Coordinates of C-alpha atoms and ligand atoms in Angstrom, one line a residue:
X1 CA -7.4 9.2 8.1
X2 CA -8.8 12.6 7.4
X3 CA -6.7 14.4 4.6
X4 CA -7.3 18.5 4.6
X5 CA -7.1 20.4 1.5
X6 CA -3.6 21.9 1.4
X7 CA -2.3 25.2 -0.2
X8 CA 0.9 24.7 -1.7
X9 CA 4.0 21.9 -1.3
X10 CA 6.8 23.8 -0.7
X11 CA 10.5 21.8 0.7
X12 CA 12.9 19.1 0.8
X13 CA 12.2 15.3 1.5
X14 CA 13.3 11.6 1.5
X15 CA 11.1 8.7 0.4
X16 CA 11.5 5.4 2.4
X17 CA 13.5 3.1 0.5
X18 CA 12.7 0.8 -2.8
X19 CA 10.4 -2.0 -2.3
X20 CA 11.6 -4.3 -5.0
X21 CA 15.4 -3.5 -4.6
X22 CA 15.0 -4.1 -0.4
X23 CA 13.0 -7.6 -1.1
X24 CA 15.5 -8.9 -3.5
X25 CA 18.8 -7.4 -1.5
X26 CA 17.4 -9.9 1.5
X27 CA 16.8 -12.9 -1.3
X28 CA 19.7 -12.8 -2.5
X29 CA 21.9 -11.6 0.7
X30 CA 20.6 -15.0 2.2
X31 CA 21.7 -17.1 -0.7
X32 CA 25.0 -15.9 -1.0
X33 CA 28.2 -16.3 1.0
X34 CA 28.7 -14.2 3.9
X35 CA 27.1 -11.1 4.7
X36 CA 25.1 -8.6 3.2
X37 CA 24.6 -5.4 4.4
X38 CA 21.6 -3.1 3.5
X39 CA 21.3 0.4 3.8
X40 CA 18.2 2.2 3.2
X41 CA 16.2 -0.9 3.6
X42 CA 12.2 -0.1 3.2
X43 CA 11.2 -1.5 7.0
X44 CA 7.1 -1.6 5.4
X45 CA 5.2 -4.3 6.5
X46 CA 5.6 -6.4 2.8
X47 CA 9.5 -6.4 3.3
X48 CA 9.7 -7.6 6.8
X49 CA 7.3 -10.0 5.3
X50 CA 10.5 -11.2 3.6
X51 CA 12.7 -11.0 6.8
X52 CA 10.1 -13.2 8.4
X53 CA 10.5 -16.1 5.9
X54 CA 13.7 -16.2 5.2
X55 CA 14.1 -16.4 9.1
X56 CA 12.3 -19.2 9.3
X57 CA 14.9 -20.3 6.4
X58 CA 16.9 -20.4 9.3
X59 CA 19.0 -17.0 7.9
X60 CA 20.2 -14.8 10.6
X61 CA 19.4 -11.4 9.6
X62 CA 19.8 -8.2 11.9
X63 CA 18.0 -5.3 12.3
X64 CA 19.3 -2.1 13.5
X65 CA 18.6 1.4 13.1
X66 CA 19.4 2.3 9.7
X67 CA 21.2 -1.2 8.9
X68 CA 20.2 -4.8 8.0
X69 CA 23.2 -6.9 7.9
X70 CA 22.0 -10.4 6.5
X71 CA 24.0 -13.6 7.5
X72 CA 24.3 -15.4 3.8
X73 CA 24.5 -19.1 3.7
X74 CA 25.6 -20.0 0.2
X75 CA 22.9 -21.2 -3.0
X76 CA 22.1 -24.2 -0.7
X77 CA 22.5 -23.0 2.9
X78 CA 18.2 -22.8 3.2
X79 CA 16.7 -24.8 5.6
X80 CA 13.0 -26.5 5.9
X81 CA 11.2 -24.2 7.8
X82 CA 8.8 -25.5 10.1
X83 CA 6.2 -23.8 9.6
X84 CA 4.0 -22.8 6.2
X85 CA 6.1 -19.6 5.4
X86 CA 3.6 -16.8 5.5
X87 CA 3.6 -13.4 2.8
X88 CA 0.9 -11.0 4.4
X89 CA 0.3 -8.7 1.4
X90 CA 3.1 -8.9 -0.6
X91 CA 2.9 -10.6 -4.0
X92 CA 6.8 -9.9 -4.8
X93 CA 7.3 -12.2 -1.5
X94 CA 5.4 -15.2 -2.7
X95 CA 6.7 -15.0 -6.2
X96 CA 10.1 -14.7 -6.1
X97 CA 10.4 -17.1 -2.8
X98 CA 8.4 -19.7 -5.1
X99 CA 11.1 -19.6 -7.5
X100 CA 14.3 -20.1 -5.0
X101 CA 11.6 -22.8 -3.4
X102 CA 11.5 -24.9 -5.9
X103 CA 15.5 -25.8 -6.4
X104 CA 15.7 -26.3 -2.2
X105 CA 16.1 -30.4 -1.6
X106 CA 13.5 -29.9 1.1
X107 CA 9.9 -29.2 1.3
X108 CA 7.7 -26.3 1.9
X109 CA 4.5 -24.3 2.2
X110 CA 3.5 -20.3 1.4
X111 CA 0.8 -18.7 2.0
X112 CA -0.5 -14.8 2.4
X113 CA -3.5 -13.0 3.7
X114 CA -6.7 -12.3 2.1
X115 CA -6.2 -10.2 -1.1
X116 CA -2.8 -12.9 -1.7
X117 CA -5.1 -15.9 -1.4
X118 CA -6.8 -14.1 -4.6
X119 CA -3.7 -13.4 -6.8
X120 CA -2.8 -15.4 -9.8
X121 CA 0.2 -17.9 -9.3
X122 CA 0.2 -20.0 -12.5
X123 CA 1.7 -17.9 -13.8
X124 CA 4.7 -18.5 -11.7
X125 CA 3.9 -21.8 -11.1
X126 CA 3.6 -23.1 -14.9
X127 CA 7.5 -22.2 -15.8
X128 CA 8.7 -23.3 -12.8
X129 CA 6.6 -26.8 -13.5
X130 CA 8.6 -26.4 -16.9
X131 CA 12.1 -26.4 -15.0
X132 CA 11.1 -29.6 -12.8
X133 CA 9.3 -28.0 -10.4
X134 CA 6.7 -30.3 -8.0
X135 CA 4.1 -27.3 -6.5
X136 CA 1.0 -27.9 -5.7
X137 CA -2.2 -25.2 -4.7
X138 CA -5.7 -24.7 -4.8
X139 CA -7.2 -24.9 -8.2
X140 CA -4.1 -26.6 -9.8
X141 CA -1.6 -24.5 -8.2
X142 CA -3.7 -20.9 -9.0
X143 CA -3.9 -20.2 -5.8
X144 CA -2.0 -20.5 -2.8
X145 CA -1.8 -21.8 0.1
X146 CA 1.3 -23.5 -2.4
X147 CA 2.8 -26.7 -1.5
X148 CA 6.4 -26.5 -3.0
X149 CA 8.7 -29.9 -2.8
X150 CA 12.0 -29.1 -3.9
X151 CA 13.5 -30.9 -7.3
X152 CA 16.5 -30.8 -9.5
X153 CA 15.9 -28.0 -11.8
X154 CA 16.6 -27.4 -15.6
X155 CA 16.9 -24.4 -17.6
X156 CA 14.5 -23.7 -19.7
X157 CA 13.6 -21.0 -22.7
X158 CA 10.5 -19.7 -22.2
X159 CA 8.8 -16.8 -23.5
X160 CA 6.7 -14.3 -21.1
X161 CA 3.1 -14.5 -21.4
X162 CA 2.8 -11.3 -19.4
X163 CA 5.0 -8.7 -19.0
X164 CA 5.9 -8.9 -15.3
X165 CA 9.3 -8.4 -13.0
X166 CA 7.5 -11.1 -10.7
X167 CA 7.3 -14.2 -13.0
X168 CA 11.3 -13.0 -14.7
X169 CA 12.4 -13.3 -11.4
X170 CA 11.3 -16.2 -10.3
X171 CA 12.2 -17.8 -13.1
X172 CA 15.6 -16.2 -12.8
X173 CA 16.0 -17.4 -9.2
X174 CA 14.9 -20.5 -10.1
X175 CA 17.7 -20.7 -12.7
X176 CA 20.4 -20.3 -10.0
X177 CA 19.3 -23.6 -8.8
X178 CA 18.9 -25.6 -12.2
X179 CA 20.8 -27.2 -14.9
X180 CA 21.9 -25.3 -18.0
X181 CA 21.6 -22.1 -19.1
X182 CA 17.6 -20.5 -19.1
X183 CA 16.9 -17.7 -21.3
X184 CA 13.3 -15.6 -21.1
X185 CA 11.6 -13.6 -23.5
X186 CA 9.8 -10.6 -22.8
X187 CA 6.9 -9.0 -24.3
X188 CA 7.8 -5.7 -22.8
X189 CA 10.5 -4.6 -20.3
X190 CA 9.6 -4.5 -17.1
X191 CA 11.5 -3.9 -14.0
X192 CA 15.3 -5.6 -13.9
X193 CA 16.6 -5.4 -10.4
X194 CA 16.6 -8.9 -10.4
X195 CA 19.0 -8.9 -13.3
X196 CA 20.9 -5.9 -12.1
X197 CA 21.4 -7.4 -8.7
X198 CA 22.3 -11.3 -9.3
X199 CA 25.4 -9.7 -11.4
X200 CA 26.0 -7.7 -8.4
X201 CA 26.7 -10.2 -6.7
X202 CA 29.0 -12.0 -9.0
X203 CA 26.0 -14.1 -11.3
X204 CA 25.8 -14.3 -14.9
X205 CA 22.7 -12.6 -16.7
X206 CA 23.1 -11.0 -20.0
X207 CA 20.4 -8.9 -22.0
X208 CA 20.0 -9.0 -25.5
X209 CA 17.7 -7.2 -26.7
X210 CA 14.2 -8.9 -25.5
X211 CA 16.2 -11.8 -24.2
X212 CA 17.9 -12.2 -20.7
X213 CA 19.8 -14.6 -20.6
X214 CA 20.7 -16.5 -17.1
X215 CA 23.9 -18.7 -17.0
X216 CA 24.5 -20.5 -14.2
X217 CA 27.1 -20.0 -11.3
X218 CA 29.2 -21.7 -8.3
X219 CA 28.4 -19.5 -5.9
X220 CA 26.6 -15.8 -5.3
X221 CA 28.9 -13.7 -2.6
X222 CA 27.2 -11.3 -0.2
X223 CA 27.8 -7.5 -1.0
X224 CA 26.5 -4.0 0.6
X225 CA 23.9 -3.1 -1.1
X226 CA 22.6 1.0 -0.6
X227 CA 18.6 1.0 -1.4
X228 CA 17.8 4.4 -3.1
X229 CA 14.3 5.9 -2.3
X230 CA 11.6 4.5 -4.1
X231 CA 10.2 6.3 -7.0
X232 CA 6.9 4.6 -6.6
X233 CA 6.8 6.4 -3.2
X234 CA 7.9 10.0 -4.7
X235 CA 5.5 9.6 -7.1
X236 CA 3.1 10.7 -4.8
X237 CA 4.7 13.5 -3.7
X238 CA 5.7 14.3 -7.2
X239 CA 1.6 14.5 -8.1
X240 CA 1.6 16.6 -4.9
X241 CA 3.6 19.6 -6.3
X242 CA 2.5 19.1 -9.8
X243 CA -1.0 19.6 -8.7
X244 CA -0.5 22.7 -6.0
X245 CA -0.2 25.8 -7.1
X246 CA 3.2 27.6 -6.1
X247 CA 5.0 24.2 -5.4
X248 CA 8.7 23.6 -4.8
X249 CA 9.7 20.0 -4.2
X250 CA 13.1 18.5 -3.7
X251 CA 12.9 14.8 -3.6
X252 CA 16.0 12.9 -2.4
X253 CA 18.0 9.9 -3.0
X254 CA 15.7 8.2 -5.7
X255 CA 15.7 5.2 -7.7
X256 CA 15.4 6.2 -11.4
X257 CA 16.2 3.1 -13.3
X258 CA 14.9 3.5 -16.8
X259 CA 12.8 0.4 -16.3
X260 CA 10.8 2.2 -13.5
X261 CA 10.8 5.6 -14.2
X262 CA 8.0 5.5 -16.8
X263 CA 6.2 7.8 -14.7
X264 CA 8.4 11.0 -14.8
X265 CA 8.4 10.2 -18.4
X266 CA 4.5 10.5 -18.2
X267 CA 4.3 13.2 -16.0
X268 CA 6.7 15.6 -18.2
X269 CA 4.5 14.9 -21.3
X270 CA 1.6 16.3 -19.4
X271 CA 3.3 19.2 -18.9
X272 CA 5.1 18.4 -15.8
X273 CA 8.3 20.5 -14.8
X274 CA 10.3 18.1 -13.5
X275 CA 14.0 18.2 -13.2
X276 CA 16.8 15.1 -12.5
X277 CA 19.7 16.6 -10.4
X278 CA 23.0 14.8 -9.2
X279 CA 22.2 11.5 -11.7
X280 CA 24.6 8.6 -10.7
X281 CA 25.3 5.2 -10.3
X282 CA 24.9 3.5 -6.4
X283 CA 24.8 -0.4 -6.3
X284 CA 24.4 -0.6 -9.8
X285 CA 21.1 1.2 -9.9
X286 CA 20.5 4.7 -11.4
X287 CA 19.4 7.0 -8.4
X288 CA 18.7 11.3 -8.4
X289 CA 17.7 13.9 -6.9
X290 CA 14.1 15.0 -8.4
X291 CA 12.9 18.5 -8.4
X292 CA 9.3 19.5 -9.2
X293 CA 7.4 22.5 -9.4
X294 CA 3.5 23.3 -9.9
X295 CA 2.5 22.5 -14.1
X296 CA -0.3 22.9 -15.8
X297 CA -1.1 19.7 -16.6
X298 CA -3.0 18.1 -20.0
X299 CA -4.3 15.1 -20.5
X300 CA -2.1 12.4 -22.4
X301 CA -3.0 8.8 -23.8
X302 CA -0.8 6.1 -22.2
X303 CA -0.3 2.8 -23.2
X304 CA 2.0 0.3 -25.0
X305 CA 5.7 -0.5 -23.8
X306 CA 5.9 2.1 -20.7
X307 CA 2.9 0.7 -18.9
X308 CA 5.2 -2.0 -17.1
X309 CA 7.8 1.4 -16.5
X310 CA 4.5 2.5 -14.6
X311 CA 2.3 0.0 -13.7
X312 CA 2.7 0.6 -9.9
X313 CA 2.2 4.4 -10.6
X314 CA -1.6 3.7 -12.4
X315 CA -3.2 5.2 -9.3
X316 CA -1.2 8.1 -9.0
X317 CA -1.9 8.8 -12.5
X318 CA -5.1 8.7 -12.6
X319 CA -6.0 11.0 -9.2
X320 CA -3.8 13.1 -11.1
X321 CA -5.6 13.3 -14.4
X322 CA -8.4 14.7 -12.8
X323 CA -6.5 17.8 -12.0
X324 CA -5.4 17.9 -16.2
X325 CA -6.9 20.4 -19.0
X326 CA -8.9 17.3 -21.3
X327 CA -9.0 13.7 -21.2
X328 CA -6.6 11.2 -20.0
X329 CA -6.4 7.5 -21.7
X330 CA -4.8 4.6 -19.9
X331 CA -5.0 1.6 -22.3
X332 CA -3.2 -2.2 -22.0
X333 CA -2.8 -2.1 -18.1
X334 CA -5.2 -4.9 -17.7
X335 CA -2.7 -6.2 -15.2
X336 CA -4.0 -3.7 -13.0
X337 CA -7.2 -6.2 -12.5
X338 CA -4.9 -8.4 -10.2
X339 CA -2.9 -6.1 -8.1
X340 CA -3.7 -5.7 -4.3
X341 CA -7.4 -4.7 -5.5
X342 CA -8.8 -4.3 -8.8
X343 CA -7.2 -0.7 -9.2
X344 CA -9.3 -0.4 -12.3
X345 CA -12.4 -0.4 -10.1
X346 CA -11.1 0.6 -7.0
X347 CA -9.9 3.7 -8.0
X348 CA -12.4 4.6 -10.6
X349 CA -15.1 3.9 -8.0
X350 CA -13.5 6.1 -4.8
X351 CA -12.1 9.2 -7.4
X352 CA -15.7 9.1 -8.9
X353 CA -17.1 9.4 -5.3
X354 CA -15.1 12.7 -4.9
X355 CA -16.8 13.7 -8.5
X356 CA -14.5 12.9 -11.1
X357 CA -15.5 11.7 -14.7
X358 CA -13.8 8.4 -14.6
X359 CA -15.4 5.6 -17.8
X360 CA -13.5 2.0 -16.7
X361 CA -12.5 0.0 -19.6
X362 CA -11.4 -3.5 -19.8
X363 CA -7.7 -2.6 -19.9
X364 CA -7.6 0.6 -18.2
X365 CA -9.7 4.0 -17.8
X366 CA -10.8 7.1 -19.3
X367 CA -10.4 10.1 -17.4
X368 CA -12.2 13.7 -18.0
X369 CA -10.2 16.3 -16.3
X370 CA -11.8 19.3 -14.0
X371 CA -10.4 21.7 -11.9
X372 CA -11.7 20.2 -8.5
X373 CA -12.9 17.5 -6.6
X374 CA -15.0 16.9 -3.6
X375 CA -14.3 15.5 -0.2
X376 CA -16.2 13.1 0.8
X377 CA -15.6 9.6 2.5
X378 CA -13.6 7.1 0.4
X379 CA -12.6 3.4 0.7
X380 CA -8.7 1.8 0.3
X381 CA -9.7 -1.1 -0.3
X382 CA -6.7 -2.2 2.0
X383 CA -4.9 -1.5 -1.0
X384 CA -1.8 0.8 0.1
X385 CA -1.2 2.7 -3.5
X386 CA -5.3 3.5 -3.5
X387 CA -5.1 4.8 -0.1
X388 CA -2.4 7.1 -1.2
X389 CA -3.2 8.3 -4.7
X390 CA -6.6 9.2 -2.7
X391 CA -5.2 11.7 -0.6
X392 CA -3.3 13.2 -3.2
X393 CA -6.7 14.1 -5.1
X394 CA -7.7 15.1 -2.0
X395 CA -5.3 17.6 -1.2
X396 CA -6.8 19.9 -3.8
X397 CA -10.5 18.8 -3.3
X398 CA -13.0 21.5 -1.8
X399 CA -12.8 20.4 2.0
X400 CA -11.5 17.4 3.7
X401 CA -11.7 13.5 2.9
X402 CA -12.1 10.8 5.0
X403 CA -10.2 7.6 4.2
X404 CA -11.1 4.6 5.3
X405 CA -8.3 1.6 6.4
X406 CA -5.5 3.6 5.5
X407 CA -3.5 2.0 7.9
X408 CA -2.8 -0.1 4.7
X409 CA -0.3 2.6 3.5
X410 CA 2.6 0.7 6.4
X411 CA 2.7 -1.7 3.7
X412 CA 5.0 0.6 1.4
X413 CA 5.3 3.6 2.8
X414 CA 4.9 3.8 6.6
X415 CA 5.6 7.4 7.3
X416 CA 3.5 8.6 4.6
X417 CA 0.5 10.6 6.6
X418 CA 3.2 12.1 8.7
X419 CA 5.6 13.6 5.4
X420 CA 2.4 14.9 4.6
X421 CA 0.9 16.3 7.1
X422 CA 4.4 18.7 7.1
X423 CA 2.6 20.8 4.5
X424 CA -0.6 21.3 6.1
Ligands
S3P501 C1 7.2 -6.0 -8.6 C2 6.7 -6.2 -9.9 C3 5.4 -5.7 -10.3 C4 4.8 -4.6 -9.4 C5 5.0 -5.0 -7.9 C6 6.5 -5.2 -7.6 C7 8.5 -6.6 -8.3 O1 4.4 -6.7 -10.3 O2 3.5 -4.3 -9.6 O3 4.5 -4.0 -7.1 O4 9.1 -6.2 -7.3 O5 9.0 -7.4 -9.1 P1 4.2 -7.7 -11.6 O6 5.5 -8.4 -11.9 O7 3.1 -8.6 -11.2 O8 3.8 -6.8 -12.7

C-alpha cells in the first residue's frame, strides 16, 4: 500500500466495531440459551476466526448484513469438533476458547498460523492445569498446536502473573464450567468485557478492588448485544487529526470503557484536544462520540497502571511521538515483545527507517520527537496495528511510503486504507 502525505483531516466517521467485545459476544452467545443477536459485529479476519470454531462447535450462527444472530446452546450445548479448531492470527481466539475447552466432556485440538504458533500459552495453560485441566502442546503446553481433553473443573484463587484480559478471561470462562467459586488477582486492570459481559448475560462476577470474583451459575441466557466502535481503531484516526494541521475529526459510536481508554488519557496529556460528546451506557459498556482537533503535541513518559488501558495503542503512540516537541518514554510494556510481532522492534525498526530517533529498551522505547519524517519503503511485519500506526507517520512524512503486506490490516480493521484515502 502506498500512503501519500496528506494536508489536513477534516469530517465525520465510524470505526468498525470492537474486537474484544465482538469475540466474547459470539463466546458467550454460543454458550448461553437461545439467541444472541449482535449488532455492530467487527467482520475482520480474527473474529470470523471465532465464528469458524465455534461453527465447528456445531453453533449455528448467521451472518447478515449488519446482524449476527448466534443460535446459543446452553454452558454444555458444545460439541467435539472434528477437526483441530483453527485461530489464524488471533491470540484472543485461542485464549479464551482454551478456557471454555477445558470444562467441555469432550476432546479437542487449537491451533493458529505462524506468528500464533510463536505466542506464549502457559500462561493460560498453567491456571487452567490448576482448575483440573488435561492440555497438552509443544514444549509443555507453550505452544500450540494445544491438545485440550475436557475435565471436571474447580475454582481456583490465583493471582495474575501478568497483567492481561487474555489469561482473566480464560480463567473466568473456565470458571463457568468448574466447581466453586474462583477469584483472580490482578497486578493491574486490564480490559473487563469479559466481566462486564458474563453479568450481562445473567452470571455472577463481582470486583473488589484488585479481586474479581467469579461465582458460579445454572445457566448464561442469550441477549442482544450492540458492539460500539473500537477505540483501538479510532485511535488511529485520532493520531491522524492530532498530527495534521487544521484538523476536525468527529469519531462515532466508540467504546470508551475506562479499562481501554488509556490512550485519550495519554493523548490529552500531550497536549491533545480531545473532546467526549453524547457519553452513555449501551450493553453495559461506556461508548461516545470523540472529537479531535490538530494539538501541539509534547512528549510525555508513560508507564505504570495505564499501560494495560493502552497496550494495544503502543504503536500508535509511538508514530505519534515523533511528531511531539521533546522526548517520549514508554516504560513496563514488555508485553509488547509477544504481540503479533515484537512491536518493540518492529516499530522501532520501520519508524527509524522513515528517520525517527527511536532507542529500544527492554520494556519499551525512547522516542526523540522532530517535525518530519521521510517516506520510504517500510515492513508490517504482518502485524495489522504496525501496518497502521505506519501510515499514520506517514501521512505527515515528506513524500509517499510504501508499505509492505498491509493486507494484514483485514485482521482488525478492514476498511482502513479506504476511510483514509477519503482525506487525500
Ligand atoms: C485482548 C487483550 C490484550 C490485547 C489483545 C486483545 C482481549 O491482550 O493486546 O489485542 O481481547 O482480551 P493480553 O491479554 O495478552 O494483554
Amino acid at each position: 500500500m502506498i500512503i501519500k502525505p496528506i494536508e489536513t483531516i477534516k469530517g465525520t466517521l465510524s470505526v468498525p466495531g470492537d474486537k474484544s467485545i465482538s469475540h466474547r459476544a459470539i463466546m458467550l452467545g454460543a454458550i448461553s440459551e437461545g439467541i444472541t443477536e449482535i449488532s455492530g459485529f467487527l467482520m475482520g479476519d480474527d473474529c470470523l476466526s471465532t465464528v469458524d470454531c465455534f461453527r465447528k462447535l456445531g453453533i449455528k450462527i448467521e451472518i447478515s448484513e449488519n446482524k449476527v444472530f448466534v443460535h446459543g446452546k446452553g454452558l454444555m450445548g458444545l460439541s467435539a469438533p472434528s477437526t483441530i479448531l483453527d485461530v489464524g492470527n488471533s491470540g484472543t481466539t485461542i485464549r479464551l476458547l482454551t478456557g471454555i475447552l477445558a470444562g467441555q466432556n469432550f476432546s479437542s485440538s487449537i491451533t493458529g498460523d505462524a506468528s500464533i504458533q510463536k505466542r506464549p500459552m502457559l500462561r493460560v495453560v498453567n491456571p487452567l492445569r490448576k482448575m483440573g485441566a488435561e492440555i497438552e502442546g509443544i514444549e509443555g503446553g507453550n505452544y500450540c498446536p494445544l491438545h485440550i481433553k475436557g475435565k471436571n473443573l474447580n475454582g481456583i484463587h490465583y493471582k495474575l502473573p501478568v497483567a492481561s484480559a487474555q489469561v482473566k478471561s480464560a480463567i473466568l470462562l473456565a470458571s463457568l464450567y468448574s466447581k466453586g467459586k474462583t477469584i483472580i488477582i490482578e497486578p493491574k486492570s486490564s480490559r473487563d468485557h469479559t466481566e462486564i459481559m458474563i453479568n450481562y448475560f445473567g452470571g455472577n462476577i463481582l470486583k473488589n478492588k484488585n479481586e474479581i470474583i467469579s461465582s458460579p451459575v445454572k445457566k448464561l441466557i442469550g441477549q442482544q448485544v450492540e458492539v460500539p466502535g473500537d477505540i483501538s481503531s479510532a485511535a488511529y484516526f485520532i493520531a491522524a487529526a492530532l498530527i495534521l494541521p487544521n484538523s476536525e475529526l468527529l469519531i462515532q459510536n466508540v467504546g470508551i470503557n475506562p479499562t481501554r481508554s488509556g490512550i485519550i488519557t495519554v493523548f490529552k496529556q500531550m497536549g491533545g484536544d480531545i473532546q467526549l460528546i453524547n457519553e452513555r451506557i449501551q450493553s453495559g459498556e461506556a461508548v461516545a462520540d470523540i472529537f479531535v482537533r490538530s494539538s501541539k503535541l509534547k512528549g510525555i513518559e508513560i508507564k505504570g497502571d495505564i499501560i494495560p488501558k493502552l497496550i494495544d495503542e503502543i504503536p500508535v503512540i509511538a508514530a505519534t511521538a515523533c511528531y511531539a516537541d521533546g522526548v517520549t518514554i514508554i516504560k513496563d510494556a514488555a508485553e509488547l515483545k509477544v504481540k503479533e510481532s515484537n512491536r518493540i522492534k518492529t516499530m522501532s525498526s520501520e519508524l527509524r527507517k522513515m528517520g525517527a530517533q527511536i532507542t529500544e529498551t527492554d520494556d519499551g522505547m525512547i522516542i526523540q520527537g522532530t517535525s518530519q519524517l521521510m517516506g520510504t519503503t517500510v515492513e508490517s511485519y504482518n502485524d495489522h496495528r504496525v501496518a497502521m500506526s505506519l501510515a499514520i507517520a506517514a501521512l505527515r512524512a515528506n513524500k509517499e511510503t510504501k508499505i509492505q503486506n498491509s493486507e494484514c490490516v483485514n485482521i482488525s480493521f478492514p476498511n482502513f486504507f479506504s476511510l483514509l484515502s477519503m482525506f487525500e
